[in-house]
Amino acid sequence: MQSKPPGVIGAKVQRKEDPRLITGRGQFLDDVALPGMLEAAVLRSPFAHARITHIDVSEARALPGVFDVIVGSDVLEATKMSQPVIWQLVPDQLMPEGRVLATDRVRFVGQPVAAVVATNRYVAEDALELIAVEYEELPAVVSLEDALAEGAPKLYDEWPDNVSCRTTIPKGDVDKAFAEAEVVVTKTFRHGRQMGTPLETRGCVATWDPFTDRLDIWMSNQSPNLARDLLGDVLGIPGDKVRVRVPDVGGGFGNKFDFYAEEVVASILSKRTGRPVKLIEDRLESFVANAHSREQRLDVELAATKDGKITGLRCTIYGVLGGQLATVGIGPNWLTAAMLGGPYDIPNIEANVVGVVTNRSPYGSYRGWGQPKANLVHERMLTLLARELDMDPNEVRRRNLIPEKAFPYQSAVFVYDTGRYHDCLRACTDAVAERGWHERKAAAAKEGRKLGIGYSFHVEITAFGPSRMFNSAGLQHSSFDEEVVRMDSTGKVTVYTGQTALGQGVQTALAQVAADSLGVPFEDVSVVYGDTDSCPYTGYGTGASRAASVGGAAVLTASKRLKEKLVRIAAHMLEAAPEDLVVENGTISVAGAPGRSVSTAEIGDAAYRRLDGKLPPGESPTLEEREVFDPENVAFSYGCTAILAEVDPETGHVQLLDYLMVHDCGTVINPTIVDGQIHGGAAQAIGGALYEELIYGEDGQIQTTTFMDYLLPTAAEIPPFEVLHMETPSDHIPGGFKGVGEGGTIGGGAAIAEAIEDALDGLDITITQLPVTPPRLLELIERAGGAA
């Protein structure tokens, strides 16, 4: 068989979902309106730490329009287990029992205590004010230092202290590396507490059918099959009794991966009332009820030779967890440790993880997971080493990057599959030179302005992942992907996927892979997603940069098998040998005789409707292939970020002027989508580096509860973005695809920090804390003897 590829993979085709979304035809969760639907609201703890001594809901129940009120004891009667944690990476970790609704004690402001369901949200919120809760306030353990202090109040009386777990990831002989080191650099870094802040807040619409005893729940969610399984576990019902449906999702960023109490609450309320129940958080709630992330303290030591070769890296990572564990447990903090070496060939590494509970909201998923903090460590320490040795940081990078011949490369935990790191760094520095950044910096200096250039090199774990490997590491769920490719009787193709569309363009990417592999027009392919009843099983869902890589690989393999069947049928119809046929644009023809051809519509007719004489003997009717793909290893994308920034030393204001990234995610399916993913991730990196931080007071009250306080970068703060693509296919993923969803978030913080220091190169300034707010930067400038 000869096949001429239609060139869909790699093309900048228009996203399939765009016309519907940009014309206002999307259907998001709040658009779901079911007959007889009620609305619920949640009463949340006003205290960071307190005992619940009494709850009286009688007045709330009596309010006209209220259908039901539930408290923690009601939930305990209706459930088989507490809030699940799927990542248990440390076998002896102390696992606090998370409550859907608190029963005897609250451990963070915003923890759910009771819930009301009423005719509408307004009545439900009025009823919340009538619930009388008596609290005995306890001392709050707010900061990491508070939690680790000798004699600190304990969040869990049965624990010896507030440490949930400790673990170490070793590589080589770190003690020897430091004993023989010619240069040692020591520093402590802090990363602020942040959250994903999707435009659409979380919510669900639950219907528990009293006749079938079946739960049908709409959710704004990234992982419908995971949610279905966990709902079944918590509620004690089999999976076939739970249907999860996902409408359009207004952003996820990991916040909608985690499993939350409100989904269980809505389900229970629907069962008790016999009516559909909608429960959507408002923006104020989202600041305490959504998963928090990023916050860590990192105590780092680096050992090196005088010529800039890093010989050892040691770090203790303190994860500032909340009052109870989120779904992913210690996972993001563990990944910081696992990725500590980044793209560098460091022979000796010791990464220690300490998970510490505090009276804050649970610590969960956000784009990049633990990787931005790992990047902050290796890039900042490399810059400090360069300063110590009076070398160019990029020269130190060159001397330590993993060489191409070393792949596959064994890091402290993972095997890096493929990479051309030196080429990537060279392409980035060459692009900066070609765009005249150095001349712009010099010209600005003559005007008294301070411009700086910063770099950061990152690697990104993608194509998650090998189920057995991660099961053995502590993941209590699978991570394979199942895809179905079906051609109907008219020759049109439908891909059924368990992946979820979050605005990232997965419908388009999977359609491109199917069209390219089958040899049909892109317009002839549709993608169906978001329903556990009609779509196949995807274990981990849409997260960890896996939708296009793992899902795309499964679609590619299934499509290739389906194409082989199409060719067999066409060969029979054309009385030709399969190897003599050419497939192009929905037509299968005999090579050299284009007049002898059949269309996919004719093949569909032969496979479904008029089989006699057209379907080869022994060939089964219908046209469908199913593929389950569980990769043998994860795949690693990588990239080099360069940033041109201007700093005003009198105000501490930082303005980003240009943002460039050279990026390699293997085979590029759609360059526009890849660029969009990187741009969006970079915008979030900018927010984390300069603006966004969740702040708590000494009493455990969160101070940032609106976008007046929690600052997000707007269009005015976002610089021009440019992405240059490299393509180094993965050697074990069909199609060579690697993920790209989180790459933009990983390297931005360190690059911005280096650019600020470069702009202020006349001052002895070292940035060790993100975000770099104007007050923090002014303090560093003043300490260094700069402008007041």
Coordinates of C-alpha atoms in Angstrom, one line a residue, residues 342-343 402-410 414-424 457-462 632-639 663-667 726-733 735-739:
G342 CA 16.3 19.7 35.5
P343 CA 18.2 19.6 32.2
I402 CA 22.9 16.9 29.3
P403 CA 24.6 16.2 25.9
E404 CA 22.6 14.7 23.1
K405 CA 24.7 11.5 23.1
A406 CA 23.7 10.8 26.7
F407 CA 20.1 10.1 25.9
P408 CA 18.2 8.2 27.1
Y409 CA 19.4 9.8 30.3
Q410 CA 18.7 8.5 33.9
F414 CA 13.0 9.4 35.5
V415 CA 14.5 8.4 32.2
Y416 CA 14.7 11.4 29.9
D417 CA 13.9 10.1 26.4
T418 CA 15.3 12.4 23.8
G419 CA 16.6 15.9 23.6
R420 CA 19.0 18.4 21.9
Y421 CA 19.5 20.8 24.8
H422 CA 22.7 22.5 23.5
D423 CA 21.0 23.2 20.2
C424 CA 18.0 24.7 22.0
F457 CA 16.2 26.3 30.6
H458 CA 13.4 23.9 31.6
V459 CA 12.4 20.3 31.1
E460 CA 8.8 19.2 31.3
I461 CA 7.5 15.8 32.2
T462 CA 4.7 14.9 29.8
E632 CA 6.3 2.5 28.6
N633 CA 7.8 5.8 29.8
V634 CA 6.9 9.4 30.2
A635 CA 8.3 11.9 27.6
F636 CA 10.2 15.1 28.2
S637 CA 9.6 18.3 26.4
Y638 CA 12.1 21.1 27.0
G639 CA 12.7 24.7 26.2
H663 CA 10.6 24.9 22.6
D664 CA 10.7 21.3 21.6
C665 CA 7.6 19.1 22.2
G666 CA 8.5 16.4 19.7
T667 CA 6.2 16.2 16.7
M726 CA 12.3 22.5 17.4
E727 CA 11.1 18.9 16.8
T728 CA 12.8 16.0 18.5
P729 CA 10.3 13.2 18.4
S730 CA 9.9 10.9 21.4
D731 CA 11.3 7.5 20.6
H732 CA 8.5 5.5 22.4
I733 CA 5.4 7.5 21.7
G735 CA 3.8 9.8 16.3
G736 CA 6.7 11.1 18.4
F737 CA 4.3 13.5 20.3
K738 CA 5.3 15.1 23.6
G739 CA 3.1 17.3 25.8

